[in-house]
Coordinates of C-alpha atoms and ligand atoms in Angstrom, one line a residue:
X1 CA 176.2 166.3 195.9
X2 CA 179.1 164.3 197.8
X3 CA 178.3 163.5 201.1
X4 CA 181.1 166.3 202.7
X5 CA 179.4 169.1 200.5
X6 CA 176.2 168.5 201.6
X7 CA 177.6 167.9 205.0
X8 CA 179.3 171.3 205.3
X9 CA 176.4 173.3 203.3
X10 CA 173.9 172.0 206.0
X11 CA 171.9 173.5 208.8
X12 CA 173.7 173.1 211.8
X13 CA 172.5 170.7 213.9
X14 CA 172.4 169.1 217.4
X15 CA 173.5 165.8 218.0
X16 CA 174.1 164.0 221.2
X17 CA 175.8 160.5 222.9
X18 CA 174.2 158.6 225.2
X19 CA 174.7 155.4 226.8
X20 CA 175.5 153.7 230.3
X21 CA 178.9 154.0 232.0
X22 CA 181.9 152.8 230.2
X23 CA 180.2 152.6 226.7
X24 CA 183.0 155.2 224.9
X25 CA 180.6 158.0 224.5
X26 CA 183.6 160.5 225.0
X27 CA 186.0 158.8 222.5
X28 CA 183.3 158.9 220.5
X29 CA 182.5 162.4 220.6
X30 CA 185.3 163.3 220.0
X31 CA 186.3 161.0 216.6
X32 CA 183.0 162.9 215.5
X33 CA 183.9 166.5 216.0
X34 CA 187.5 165.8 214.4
X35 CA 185.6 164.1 210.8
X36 CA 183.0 167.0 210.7
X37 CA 186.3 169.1 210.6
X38 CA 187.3 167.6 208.2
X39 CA 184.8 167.6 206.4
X40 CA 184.4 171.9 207.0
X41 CA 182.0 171.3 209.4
X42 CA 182.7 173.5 212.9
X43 CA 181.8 172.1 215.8
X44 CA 181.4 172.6 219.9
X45 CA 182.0 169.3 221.8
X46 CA 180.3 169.9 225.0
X47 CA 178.7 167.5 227.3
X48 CA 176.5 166.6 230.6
X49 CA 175.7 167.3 232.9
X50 CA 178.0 171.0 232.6
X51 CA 179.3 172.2 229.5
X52 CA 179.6 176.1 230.7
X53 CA 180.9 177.5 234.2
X54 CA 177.9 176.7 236.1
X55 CA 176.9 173.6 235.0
X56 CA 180.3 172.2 235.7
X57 CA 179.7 173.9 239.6
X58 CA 176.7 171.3 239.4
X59 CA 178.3 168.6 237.6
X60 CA 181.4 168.5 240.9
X61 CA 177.8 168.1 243.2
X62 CA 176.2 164.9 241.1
X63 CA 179.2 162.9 240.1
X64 CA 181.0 163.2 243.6
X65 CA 180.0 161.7 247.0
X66 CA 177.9 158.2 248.3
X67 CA 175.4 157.3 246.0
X68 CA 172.6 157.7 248.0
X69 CA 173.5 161.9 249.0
X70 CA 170.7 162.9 247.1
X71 CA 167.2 162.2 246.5
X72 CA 166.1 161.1 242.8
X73 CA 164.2 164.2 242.5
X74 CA 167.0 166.7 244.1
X75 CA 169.0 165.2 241.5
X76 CA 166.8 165.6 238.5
X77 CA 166.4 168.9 239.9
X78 CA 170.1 169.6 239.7
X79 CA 169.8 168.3 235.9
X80 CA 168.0 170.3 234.9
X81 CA 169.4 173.4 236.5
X82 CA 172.8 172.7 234.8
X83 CA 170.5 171.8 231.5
X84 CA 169.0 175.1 231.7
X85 CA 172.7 177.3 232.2
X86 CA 174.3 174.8 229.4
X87 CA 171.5 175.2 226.7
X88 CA 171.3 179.2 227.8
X89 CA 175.7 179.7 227.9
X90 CA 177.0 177.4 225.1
X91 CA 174.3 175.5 223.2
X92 CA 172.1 178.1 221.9
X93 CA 174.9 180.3 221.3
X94 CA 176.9 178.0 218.9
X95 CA 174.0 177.0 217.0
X96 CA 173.1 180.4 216.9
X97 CA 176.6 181.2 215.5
X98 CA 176.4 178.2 213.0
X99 CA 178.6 175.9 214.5
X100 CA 177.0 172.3 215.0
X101 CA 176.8 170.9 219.1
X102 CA 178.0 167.5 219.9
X103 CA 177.2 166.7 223.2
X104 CA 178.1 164.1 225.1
X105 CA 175.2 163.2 227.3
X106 CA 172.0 165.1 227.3
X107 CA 168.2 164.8 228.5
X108 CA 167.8 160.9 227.2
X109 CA 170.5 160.4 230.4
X110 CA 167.9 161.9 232.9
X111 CA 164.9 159.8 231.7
X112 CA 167.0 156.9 231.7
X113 CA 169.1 157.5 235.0
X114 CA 166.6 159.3 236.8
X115 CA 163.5 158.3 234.9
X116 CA 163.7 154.5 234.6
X117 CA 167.3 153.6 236.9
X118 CA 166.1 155.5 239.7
X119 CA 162.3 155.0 239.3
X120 CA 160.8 158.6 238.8
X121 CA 159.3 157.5 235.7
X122 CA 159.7 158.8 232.0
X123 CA 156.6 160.9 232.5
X124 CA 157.7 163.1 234.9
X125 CA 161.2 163.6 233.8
X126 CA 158.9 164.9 230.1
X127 CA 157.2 166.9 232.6
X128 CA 160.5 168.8 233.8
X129 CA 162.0 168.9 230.8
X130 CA 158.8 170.9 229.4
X131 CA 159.1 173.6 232.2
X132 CA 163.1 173.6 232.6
X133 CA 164.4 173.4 228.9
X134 CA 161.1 174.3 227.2
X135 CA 161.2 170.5 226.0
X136 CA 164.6 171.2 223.7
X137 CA 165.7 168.2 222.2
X138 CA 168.7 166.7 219.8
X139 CA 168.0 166.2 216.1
X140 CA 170.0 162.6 216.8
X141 CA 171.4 160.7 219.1
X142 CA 173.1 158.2 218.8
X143 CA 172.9 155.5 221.5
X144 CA 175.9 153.2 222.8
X145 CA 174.6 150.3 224.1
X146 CA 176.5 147.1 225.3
X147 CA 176.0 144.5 228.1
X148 CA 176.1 146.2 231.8
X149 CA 178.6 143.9 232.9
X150 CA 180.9 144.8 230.0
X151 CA 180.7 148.7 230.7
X152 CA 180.9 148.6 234.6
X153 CA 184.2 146.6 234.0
X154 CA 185.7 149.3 231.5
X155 CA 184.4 151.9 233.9
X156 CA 186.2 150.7 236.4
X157 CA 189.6 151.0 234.5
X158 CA 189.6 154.9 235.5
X159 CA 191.2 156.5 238.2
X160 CA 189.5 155.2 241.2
X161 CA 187.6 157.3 243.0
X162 CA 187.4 160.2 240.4
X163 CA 183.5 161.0 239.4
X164 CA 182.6 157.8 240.2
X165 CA 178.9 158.2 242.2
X166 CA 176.6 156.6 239.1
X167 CA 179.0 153.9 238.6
X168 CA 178.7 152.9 242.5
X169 CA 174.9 152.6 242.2
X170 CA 174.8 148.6 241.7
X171 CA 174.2 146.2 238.6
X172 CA 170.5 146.3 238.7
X173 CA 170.6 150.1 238.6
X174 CA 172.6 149.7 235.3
X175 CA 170.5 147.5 233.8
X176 CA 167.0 149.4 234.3
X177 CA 169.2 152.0 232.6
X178 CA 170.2 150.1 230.0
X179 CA 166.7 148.8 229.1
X180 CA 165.9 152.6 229.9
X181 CA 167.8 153.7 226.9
X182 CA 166.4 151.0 225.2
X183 CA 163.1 151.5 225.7
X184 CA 163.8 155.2 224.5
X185 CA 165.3 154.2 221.2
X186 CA 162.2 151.8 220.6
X187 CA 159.6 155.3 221.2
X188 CA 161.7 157.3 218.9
X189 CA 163.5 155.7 216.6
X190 CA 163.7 158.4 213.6
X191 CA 165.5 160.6 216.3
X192 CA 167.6 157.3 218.6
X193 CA 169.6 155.1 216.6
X194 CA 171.1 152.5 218.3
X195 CA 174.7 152.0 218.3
X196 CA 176.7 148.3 219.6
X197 CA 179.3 149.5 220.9
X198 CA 181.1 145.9 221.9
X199 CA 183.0 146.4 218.5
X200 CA 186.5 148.4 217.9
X201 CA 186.3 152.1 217.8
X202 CA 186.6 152.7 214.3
X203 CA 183.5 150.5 213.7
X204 CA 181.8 152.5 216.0
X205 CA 182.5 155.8 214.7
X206 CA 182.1 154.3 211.0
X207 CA 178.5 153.8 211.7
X208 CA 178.0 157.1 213.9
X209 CA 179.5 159.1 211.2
X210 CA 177.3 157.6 208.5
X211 CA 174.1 158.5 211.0
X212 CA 175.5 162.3 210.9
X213 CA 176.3 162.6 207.2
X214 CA 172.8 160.9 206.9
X215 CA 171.2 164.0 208.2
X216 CA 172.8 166.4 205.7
X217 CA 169.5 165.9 202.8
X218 CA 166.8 167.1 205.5
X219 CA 168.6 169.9 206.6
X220 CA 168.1 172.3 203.6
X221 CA 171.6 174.5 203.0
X222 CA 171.8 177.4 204.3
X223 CA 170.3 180.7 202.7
Ligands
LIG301 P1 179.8 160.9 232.4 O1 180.6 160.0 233.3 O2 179.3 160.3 231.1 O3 180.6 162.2 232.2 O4 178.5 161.3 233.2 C1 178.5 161.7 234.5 C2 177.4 160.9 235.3 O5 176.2 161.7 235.4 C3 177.1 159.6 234.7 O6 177.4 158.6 235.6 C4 175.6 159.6 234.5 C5 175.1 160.8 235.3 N1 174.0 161.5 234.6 C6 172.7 161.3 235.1 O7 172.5 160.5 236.0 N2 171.7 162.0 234.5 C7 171.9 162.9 233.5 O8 170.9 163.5 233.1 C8 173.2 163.1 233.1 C9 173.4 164.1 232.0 C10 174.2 162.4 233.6

């Protein structure tokens, strides 16, 4: 079967972009929705932390302010709140409904951010994540990884000022996250692939796109 049949006759699944700040996650995302379109495949782009009404009254708390206004663990905390409303209000429903989730940012960003960045430790983020999201996970994700320096400087391109907390947090924060994600990819590699994203976009969404259609086989058509 051609790789768009098999695509569109597939089991929809969940797929999500991770990587440290200024890596083109969102660009990303968004490339991916628009080929599984065309390709019949519907889609929700979402992504993390919010995706529904209250998660986005969560996200204005964690991506605002000094860097040090919350405690690691008040943050997870918050996370996983917004986690919780996000699976609950859009993620469940659309796969539900059929549609296919592409989600920029998901749990991998907690145990990396909060879990190795910000010290809490993998274990304990697994811990939450069992109690808050009944350990739900993504059937991929895809991983954008480039050197720390190279992201923080692309970050900083944005407008300044503008959901900018995480980015403030200091080069060695970013690069216990980086090897955070890392060190992820390495304990699950049949779910992480990772992705180098210092090349152009379209290279990048060549090889993210081939990860997606990769899945269609295991996911048996729909009865
Ligand atoms: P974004 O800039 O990719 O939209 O993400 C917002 C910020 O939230 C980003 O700097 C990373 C941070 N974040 C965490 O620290 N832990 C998480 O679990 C998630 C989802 C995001």
């Amino acid at each position: 079967m051609a790789a768009a049949a098999a695509i569109a006759a597939a089991r929809p699944a969940f797929v999500t972009l991770e990587g440290g700040e200024g890596s083109g996650k969102s660009t990303q995302a968004k490339l991916l929705a628009q080929a599984l379109a065309a390709r019949g495949v519907a889609s929700v782009l979402t992504r993390e932390p919010g995706g529904s009404t209250e998660a986005e009254a969560i996200r204005a708390l964690l991506v605002n302010g000094d860097p040090d206004r919350w405690d690691p663990m008040s943050e997870a905390l918050l996370l996983f709140a917004a986690r919780r409303e996000h699976l609950r209000r859009t993620i469940r429903p659309a796969l539900a409904a059929g549609r296919w989730v592409i989600c920029d940012r998901f749990g991998d960003s907690t145990v990396a951010y909060q879990g190795y960045a910000h010290g809490l430790g993998a274990e304990v983020i697994d811990r939450l994540a069992a109690i808050a999201v009944e350990g739900f996970a993504p059937d991929l994700t895809l991983i954008l990884d480039l050197p720390v320096e190279v992201g923080l400087e692309r970050a900083k391109g944005r407008e300044p000022g503008r959901e900018d907390r995480f980015e403030r947090m200091g080069a060695e924060f970013h690069r216990r996250l980086r090897d955070g994600f890392l060190d992820i990819a390495r304990k699950d590699p049949g779910r992480c692939k990772v992705i180098d994203a210092t090349r152009p976009i379209d290279a990048i969404h060549a090889d993210i796109l081939a990860q997606v259609l990769a899945l269609a086989p295991g996911r048996a058509a729909r009865a």
